[in-house]
Amino acid sequence: MPFLPHHRRRQIAVTALAAALALTATGCLGGDDKAKGPFDGKPDREIIDTAIAATKSARSLTLTAEGSIATTRTKKKEPLKLRIAVHQDGRCSGTMSVAGQGSVEFAGNGKDTYLRPDEQFLRFQLKQPDEDGPGVSGPEADGVVKLMKGKWHKADPAEPDSKDFTEFCDVDSLLADFGSGTTAGVKQAGEAAVDGRKTLKFTQGAKNEEELHVATEGKPYVLKLTGTPEDEKDGELMTAVLSDFDKAPLPKIPAPAEIVDPDKLG
């Protein structure tokens, strides 16, 4: 069952997640410089490999990302925000919002994934044209909004986009791109802090605009990434902050009464 009727399903959340996570492949793998401070004597590559391993070992975590992404056929860039709490067993919850287009909540229990768009998101998606024809508005759109407003929709696992979305609701899948970038041009940039936690900062890029922060207290988690998604040609940066390691909140799975009947969507 499509997310929206008449095949007007826009899995912006999938695209946003992919873009937010692609920045983990921006090349922050480290060179041969020796670190100072708590990592004294260790080469950059070893520090970052250790941080990647520690981050991947987390039973759960929360990722908060901000940036911009082209989410329509016009390829116009719009600011986006994403917050997702994920667990190793596939449970997840979060919210994705795009400026001027609305927001979508999502929740998963490790088997099924549920989406709840707000009215603005629904109306924006309904009016977008696709390969099956022009968008819809007026009474038809009003009917869909009335039916779906405040309700959750169960994603169809048979549909490719739904499958992609489900795969993101897992720590291993969420961090799959960690460590896949080039080693060129990475350098230490001294000590810094992310949400009050001390970090060792690495940078890359002509203006040192891409960053990776490794915690220097407690486990050496990756706490922050700033980079350019692989598929973005204009070089716009996105930032992701990781937190709640091993203690991310559990999702609240919607009750049957909160889920829209797919047969009514047509």
mmCIF file of C-alpha atoms in Angstrom:
data_model
loop_
_atom_site.group_PDB
_atom_site.id
_atom_site.type_symbol
_atom_site.label_atom_id
_atom_site.label_comp_id
_atom_site.label_asym_id
_atom_site.label_seq_id
_atom_site.Cartn_x
_atom_site.Cartn_y
_atom_site.Cartn_z
ATOM 1 C CA MET A 1 0.000 0.000 0.000
ATOM 2 C CA PRO A 2 1.617 3.298 -1.034
ATOM 3 C CA PHE A 3 2.251 5.946 1.569
ATOM 4 C CA LEU A 4 -0.110 8.194 -0.358
ATOM 5 C CA PRO A 5 -2.857 7.262 -2.848
ATOM 6 C CA HIS A 6 -2.426 7.492 -6.628
ATOM 7 C CA HIS A 7 1.236 6.545 -6.244
ATOM 8 C CA ARG A 8 2.141 9.951 -4.811
ATOM 9 C CA ARG A 9 4.350 8.541 -2.143
ATOM 10 C CA ARG A 10 7.329 10.776 -1.410
ATOM 11 C CA GLN A 11 9.709 9.024 0.933
ATOM 12 C CA ILE A 12 11.521 12.240 1.766
ATOM 13 C CA ALA A 13 12.490 10.712 5.075
ATOM 14 C CA VAL A 14 14.511 8.051 3.285
ATOM 15 C CA THR A 15 16.306 10.646 1.184
ATOM 16 C CA ALA A 16 16.975 12.836 4.188
ATOM 17 C CA LEU A 17 18.380 9.952 6.177
ATOM 18 C CA ALA A 18 20.593 8.893 3.315
ATOM 19 C CA ALA A 19 21.940 12.412 2.897
ATOM 20 C CA ALA A 20 22.515 12.892 6.584
ATOM 21 C CA LEU A 21 24.398 9.636 6.841
ATOM 22 C CA ALA A 22 26.369 9.969 3.640
ATOM 23 C CA LEU A 23 28.462 12.634 5.317
ATOM 24 C CA THR A 24 30.075 9.839 7.345
ATOM 25 C CA ALA A 25 31.939 8.954 4.157
ATOM 26 C CA THR A 26 33.585 12.354 3.756
ATOM 27 C CA GLY A 27 37.107 11.129 4.330
ATOM 28 C CA CYS A 28 37.695 11.421 8.045
ATOM 29 C CA LEU A 29 39.962 8.408 8.314
ATOM 30 C CA GLY A 30 43.109 10.117 9.471
ATOM 31 C CA GLY A 31 46.707 10.172 8.319
ATOM 32 C CA ASP A 32 49.971 9.497 10.159
ATOM 33 C CA ASP A 33 50.200 12.454 12.561
ATOM 34 C CA LYS A 34 50.649 11.697 16.240
ATOM 35 C CA ALA A 35 47.928 12.804 18.615
ATOM 36 C CA LYS A 36 48.436 14.775 21.780
ATOM 37 C CA GLY A 37 46.484 14.674 25.016
ATOM 38 C CA PRO A 38 44.507 11.530 25.920
ATOM 39 C CA PHE A 39 45.518 9.859 22.644
ATOM 40 C CA ASP A 40 49.179 10.788 23.095
ATOM 41 C CA GLY A 41 51.442 8.867 20.757
ATOM 42 C CA LYS A 42 48.704 7.220 18.701
ATOM 43 C CA PRO A 43 48.487 7.936 14.962
ATOM 44 C CA ASP A 44 45.330 9.578 13.645
ATOM 45 C CA ARG A 45 44.278 6.499 11.724
ATOM 46 C CA GLU A 46 44.329 4.354 14.859
ATOM 47 C CA ILE A 47 42.371 6.934 16.866
ATOM 48 C CA ILE A 48 39.615 7.238 14.299
ATOM 49 C CA ASP A 49 39.435 3.507 13.621
ATOM 50 C CA THR A 50 39.033 3.002 17.365
ATOM 51 C CA ALA A 51 36.316 5.665 17.489
ATOM 52 C CA ILE A 52 34.445 4.092 14.577
ATOM 53 C CA ALA A 53 34.575 0.664 16.239
ATOM 54 C CA ALA A 54 33.353 2.074 19.552
ATOM 55 C CA THR A 55 30.490 3.912 17.880
ATOM 56 C CA LYS A 56 29.395 0.843 15.942
ATOM 57 C CA SER A 57 29.435 -1.226 19.129
ATOM 58 C CA ALA A 58 26.823 0.986 20.817
ATOM 59 C CA ARG A 59 23.598 -0.877 21.549
ATOM 60 C CA SER A 60 21.687 2.293 20.732
ATOM 61 C CA LEU A 61 22.270 5.952 19.924
ATOM 62 C CA THR A 62 20.543 9.135 18.834
ATOM 63 C CA LEU A 63 21.518 10.984 15.673
ATOM 64 C CA THR A 64 20.518 14.620 15.149
ATOM 65 C CA ALA A 65 21.247 16.104 11.736
ATOM 66 C CA GLU A 66 20.763 19.484 10.093
ATOM 67 C CA GLY A 67 21.447 20.649 6.581
ATOM 68 C CA SER A 68 19.600 21.060 3.322
ATOM 69 C CA ILE A 69 18.473 18.743 0.590
ATOM 70 C CA ALA A 70 16.678 18.798 -2.742
ATOM 71 C CA THR A 71 13.424 17.009 -2.063
ATOM 72 C CA THR A 72 11.300 17.918 -5.093
ATOM 73 C CA ARG A 73 11.575 17.400 -8.818
ATOM 74 C CA THR A 74 12.679 21.013 -9.119
ATOM 75 C CA LYS A 75 15.797 20.124 -7.086
ATOM 76 C CA LYS A 76 15.272 23.204 -4.951
ATOM 77 C CA LYS A 77 17.249 23.081 -1.731
ATOM 78 C CA GLU A 78 15.350 23.331 1.524
ATOM 79 C CA PRO A 79 16.611 23.217 5.129
ATOM 80 C CA LEU A 80 15.982 19.924 6.868
ATOM 81 C CA LYS A 81 16.223 18.603 10.394
ATOM 82 C CA LEU A 82 16.347 14.988 11.443
ATOM 83 C CA ARG A 83 16.393 13.283 14.803
ATOM 84 C CA ILE A 84 16.407 9.509 15.097
ATOM 85 C CA ALA A 85 16.970 7.149 18.029
ATOM 86 C CA VAL A 86 18.054 3.683 16.881
ATOM 87 C CA HIS A 87 18.722 0.366 18.579
ATOM 88 C CA GLN A 88 20.700 -2.680 17.522
ATOM 89 C CA ASP A 89 17.517 -4.769 17.442
ATOM 90 C CA GLY A 90 15.910 -2.484 14.852
ATOM 91 C CA ARG A 91 13.706 -0.433 17.145
ATOM 92 C CA CYS A 92 13.682 3.248 16.232
ATOM 93 C CA SER A 93 11.821 6.520 16.517
ATOM 94 C CA GLY A 94 12.304 10.028 15.279
ATOM 95 C CA THR A 95 11.162 13.027 13.295
ATOM 96 C CA MET A 96 12.197 14.465 9.954
ATOM 97 C CA SER A 97 11.149 17.966 8.882
ATOM 98 C CA VAL A 98 11.780 19.990 5.740
ATOM 99 C CA ALA A 99 11.223 23.751 5.719
ATOM 100 C CA GLY A 100 8.022 24.658 3.924
ATOM 101 C CA GLN A 101 7.080 21.024 3.412
ATOM 102 C CA GLY A 102 6.133 19.766 6.862
ATOM 103 C CA SER A 103 7.358 16.901 8.981
ATOM 104 C CA VAL A 104 7.047 13.142 9.413
ATOM 105 C CA GLU A 105 7.303 11.119 12.594
ATOM 106 C CA PHE A 106 8.453 7.527 12.357
ATOM 107 C CA ALA A 107 8.666 4.546 14.702
ATOM 108 C CA GLY A 108 9.740 0.949 14.310
ATOM 109 C CA ASN A 109 9.664 -2.149 16.499
ATOM 110 C CA GLY A 110 12.309 -4.149 14.647
ATOM 111 C CA LYS A 111 9.717 -5.707 12.344
ATOM 112 C CA ASP A 112 7.302 -3.009 11.215
ATOM 113 C CA THR A 113 7.888 0.672 10.525
ATOM 114 C CA TYR A 114 5.207 3.337 10.968
ATOM 115 C CA LEU A 115 5.042 6.874 9.579
ATOM 116 C CA ARG A 116 2.881 9.803 10.691
ATOM 117 C CA PRO A 117 2.998 12.867 8.426
ATOM 118 C CA ASP A 118 1.581 16.189 9.528
ATOM 119 C CA GLU A 119 -1.028 18.028 7.439
ATOM 120 C CA GLN A 120 1.496 20.319 5.765
ATOM 121 C CA PHE A 121 3.562 17.353 4.621
ATOM 122 C CA LEU A 122 0.496 15.536 3.313
ATOM 123 C CA ARG A 123 -0.752 18.498 1.307
ATOM 124 C CA PHE A 124 2.692 19.242 -0.095
ATOM 125 C CA GLN A 125 3.163 15.647 -1.261
ATOM 126 C CA LEU A 126 -0.328 15.351 -2.712
ATOM 127 C CA LYS A 127 0.122 18.350 -4.987
ATOM 128 C CA GLN A 128 3.463 17.162 -6.404
ATOM 129 C CA PRO A 129 3.276 15.734 -9.944
ATOM 130 C CA ASP A 130 4.868 12.388 -10.681
ATOM 131 C CA GLU A 131 5.190 9.868 -13.497
ATOM 132 C CA ASP A 132 1.499 8.982 -13.147
ATOM 133 C CA GLY A 133 0.214 12.485 -13.681
ATOM 134 C CA PRO A 134 -0.333 15.843 -11.980
ATOM 135 C CA GLY A 135 -0.772 16.240 -8.278
ATOM 136 C CA VAL A 136 -4.105 16.484 -6.548
ATOM 137 C CA SER A 137 -5.638 19.246 -4.496
ATOM 138 C CA GLY A 138 -9.068 20.496 -3.528
ATOM 139 C CA PRO A 139 -11.698 18.026 -2.315
ATOM 140 C CA GLU A 140 -9.590 14.962 -3.092
ATOM 141 C CA ALA A 141 -6.679 16.248 -1.039
ATOM 142 C CA ASP A 142 -9.057 17.319 1.729
ATOM 143 C CA GLY A 143 -10.389 13.783 1.883
ATOM 144 C CA VAL A 144 -6.948 12.248 2.222
ATOM 145 C CA VAL A 145 -5.940 14.751 4.893
ATOM 146 C CA LYS A 146 -9.137 14.119 6.851
ATOM 147 C CA LEU A 147 -8.515 10.378 6.743
ATOM 148 C CA MET A 148 -4.807 10.484 7.612
ATOM 149 C CA LYS A 149 -4.497 13.528 9.873
ATOM 150 C CA GLY A 150 -3.040 12.454 13.198
ATOM 151 C CA LYS A 151 -2.873 8.833 12.071
ATOM 152 C CA TRP A 152 0.060 6.502 11.534
ATOM 153 C CA HIS A 153 0.634 4.589 8.318
ATOM 154 C CA LYS A 154 2.274 1.166 8.325
ATOM 155 C CA ALA A 155 5.042 1.053 5.731
ATOM 156 C CA ASP A 156 4.776 -1.739 3.175
ATOM 157 C CA PRO A 157 7.969 -3.871 3.434
ATOM 158 C CA ALA A 158 7.485 -5.018 -0.157
ATOM 159 C CA GLU A 159 8.135 -1.531 -1.478
ATOM 160 C CA PRO A 160 11.809 -0.619 -2.027
ATOM 161 C CA ASP A 161 11.643 2.740 -0.235
ATOM 162 C CA SER A 162 9.967 1.177 2.785
ATOM 163 C CA LYS A 163 12.684 -1.455 2.916
ATOM 164 C CA ASP A 164 15.354 1.254 2.784
ATOM 165 C CA PHE A 165 13.642 3.138 5.589
ATOM 166 C CA THR A 166 13.505 0.003 7.760
ATOM 167 C CA GLU A 167 17.195 -0.644 7.181
ATOM 168 C CA PHE A 168 18.008 2.795 8.564
ATOM 169 C CA CYS A 169 16.272 1.860 11.819
ATOM 170 C CA ASP A 170 19.268 -0.181 12.936
ATOM 171 C CA VAL A 171 22.599 0.896 14.400
ATOM 172 C CA ASP A 172 24.663 -1.208 11.994
ATOM 173 C CA SER A 173 22.839 0.118 8.926
ATOM 174 C CA LEU A 174 22.859 3.666 10.266
ATOM 175 C CA LEU A 175 26.643 3.588 10.564
ATOM 176 C CA ALA A 176 27.378 1.455 7.512
ATOM 177 C CA ASP A 177 29.325 4.215 5.754
ATOM 178 C CA PHE A 178 31.631 4.988 8.653
ATOM 179 C CA GLY A 179 35.227 4.588 7.577
ATOM 180 C CA SER A 180 34.618 4.448 3.824
ATOM 181 C CA GLY A 181 36.207 7.755 2.811
ATOM 182 C CA THR A 182 39.541 8.887 1.484
ATOM 183 C CA THR A 183 42.486 9.622 3.781
ATOM 184 C CA ALA A 184 43.698 12.654 1.822
ATOM 185 C CA GLY A 185 43.993 15.983 3.590
ATOM 186 C CA VAL A 186 42.850 14.972 7.065
ATOM 187 C CA LYS A 187 44.550 16.727 9.954
ATOM 188 C CA GLN A 188 44.157 17.292 13.657
ATOM 189 C CA ALA A 189 42.681 20.592 14.764
ATOM 190 C CA GLY A 190 43.188 20.419 18.500
ATOM 191 C CA GLU A 191 40.751 19.963 21.345
ATOM 192 C CA ALA A 192 37.115 21.037 21.102
ATOM 193 C CA ALA A 193 33.763 20.174 22.660
ATOM 194 C CA VAL A 194 30.389 18.822 21.568
ATOM 195 C CA ASP A 195 27.459 19.410 23.901
ATOM 196 C CA GLY A 196 29.852 19.888 26.803
ATOM 197 C CA ARG A 197 31.899 16.745 26.092
ATOM 198 C CA LYS A 198 35.580 17.194 25.281
ATOM 199 C CA THR A 199 36.688 16.001 21.870
ATOM 200 C CA LEU A 200 39.701 15.680 19.611
ATOM 201 C CA LYS A 201 38.831 17.421 16.366
ATOM 202 C CA PHE A 202 39.896 16.390 12.876
ATOM 203 C CA THR A 203 39.327 18.503 9.781
ATOM 204 C CA GLN A 204 39.460 18.144 6.013
ATOM 205 C CA GLY A 205 38.771 20.346 3.005
ATOM 206 C CA ALA A 206 40.205 23.517 1.491
ATOM 207 C CA LYS A 207 38.793 25.608 4.341
ATOM 208 C CA ASN A 208 38.830 22.843 6.978
ATOM 209 C CA GLU A 209 35.051 22.862 6.674
ATOM 210 C CA GLU A 210 34.604 19.129 7.155
ATOM 211 C CA GLU A 211 34.972 17.897 10.723
ATOM 212 C CA LEU A 212 35.002 14.750 12.814
ATOM 213 C CA HIS A 213 34.988 14.902 16.621
ATOM 214 C CA VAL A 214 36.118 11.983 18.795
ATOM 215 C CA ALA A 215 35.281 11.906 22.499
ATOM 216 C CA THR A 216 38.339 12.168 24.740
ATOM 217 C CA GLU A 217 36.493 11.227 27.944
ATOM 218 C CA GLY A 218 34.868 7.845 28.467
ATOM 219 C CA LYS A 219 34.517 5.672 25.382
ATOM 220 C CA PRO A 220 36.015 7.264 22.262
ATOM 221 C CA TYR A 221 32.738 7.646 20.406
ATOM 222 C CA VAL A 222 32.351 9.746 17.287
ATOM 223 C CA LEU A 223 30.291 12.671 18.615
ATOM 224 C CA LYS A 224 29.966 14.958 15.611
ATOM 225 C CA LEU A 225 30.417 14.930 11.843
ATOM 226 C CA THR A 226 30.229 17.826 9.412
ATOM 227 C CA GLY A 227 30.585 17.021 5.748
ATOM 228 C CA THR A 228 29.143 16.978 2.261
ATOM 229 C CA PRO A 229 26.880 14.091 1.238
ATOM 230 C CA GLU A 230 28.440 12.045 -1.546
ATOM 231 C CA ASP A 231 25.615 12.771 -3.981
ATOM 232 C CA GLU A 232 25.600 16.544 -3.426
ATOM 233 C CA LYS A 233 27.498 18.368 -6.181
ATOM 234 C CA ASP A 234 27.223 21.878 -4.789
ATOM 235 C CA GLY A 235 29.243 21.146 -1.678
ATOM 236 C CA GLU A 236 26.593 22.082 0.871
ATOM 237 C CA LEU A 237 27.480 20.847 4.335
ATOM 238 C CA MET A 238 25.402 18.801 6.718
ATOM 239 C CA THR A 239 26.096 18.271 10.402
ATOM 240 C CA ALA A 240 25.235 15.208 12.460
ATOM 241 C CA VAL A 241 25.610 14.939 16.240
ATOM 242 C CA LEU A 242 25.582 11.525 17.921
ATOM 243 C CA SER A 243 24.496 11.071 21.532
ATOM 244 C CA ASP A 244 22.576 8.828 23.957
ATOM 245 C CA PHE A 245 25.007 5.955 23.445
ATOM 246 C CA ASP A 246 23.524 2.758 24.919
ATOM 247 C CA LYS A 247 20.573 4.730 26.306
ATOM 248 C CA ALA A 248 18.579 6.086 23.378
ATOM 249 C CA PRO A 249 14.843 6.293 24.135
ATOM 250 C CA LEU A 250 12.652 3.383 23.112
ATOM 251 C CA PRO A 251 10.011 4.039 20.473
ATOM 252 C CA LYS A 252 6.338 4.270 21.303
ATOM 253 C CA ILE A 253 4.670 1.977 18.790
ATOM 254 C CA PRO A 254 1.221 3.188 17.710
ATOM 255 C CA ALA A 255 -1.836 1.256 18.859
ATOM 256 C CA PRO A 256 -4.125 -0.272 16.188
ATOM 257 C CA ALA A 257 -6.641 2.548 16.663
ATOM 258 C CA GLU A 258 -3.918 5.072 15.761
ATOM 259 C CA ILE A 259 -3.114 3.400 12.431
ATOM 260 C CA VAL A 260 -5.045 4.368 9.302
ATOM 261 C CA ASP A 261 -6.853 1.540 7.499
ATOM 262 C CA PRO A 262 -4.948 1.053 4.209
ATOM 263 C CA ASP A 263 -8.096 -0.088 2.423
ATOM 264 C CA LYS A 264 -9.569 3.383 2.873
ATOM 265 C CA LEU A 265 -6.646 5.002 1.051
ATOM 266 C CA GLY A 266 -7.431 3.332 -2.237
#
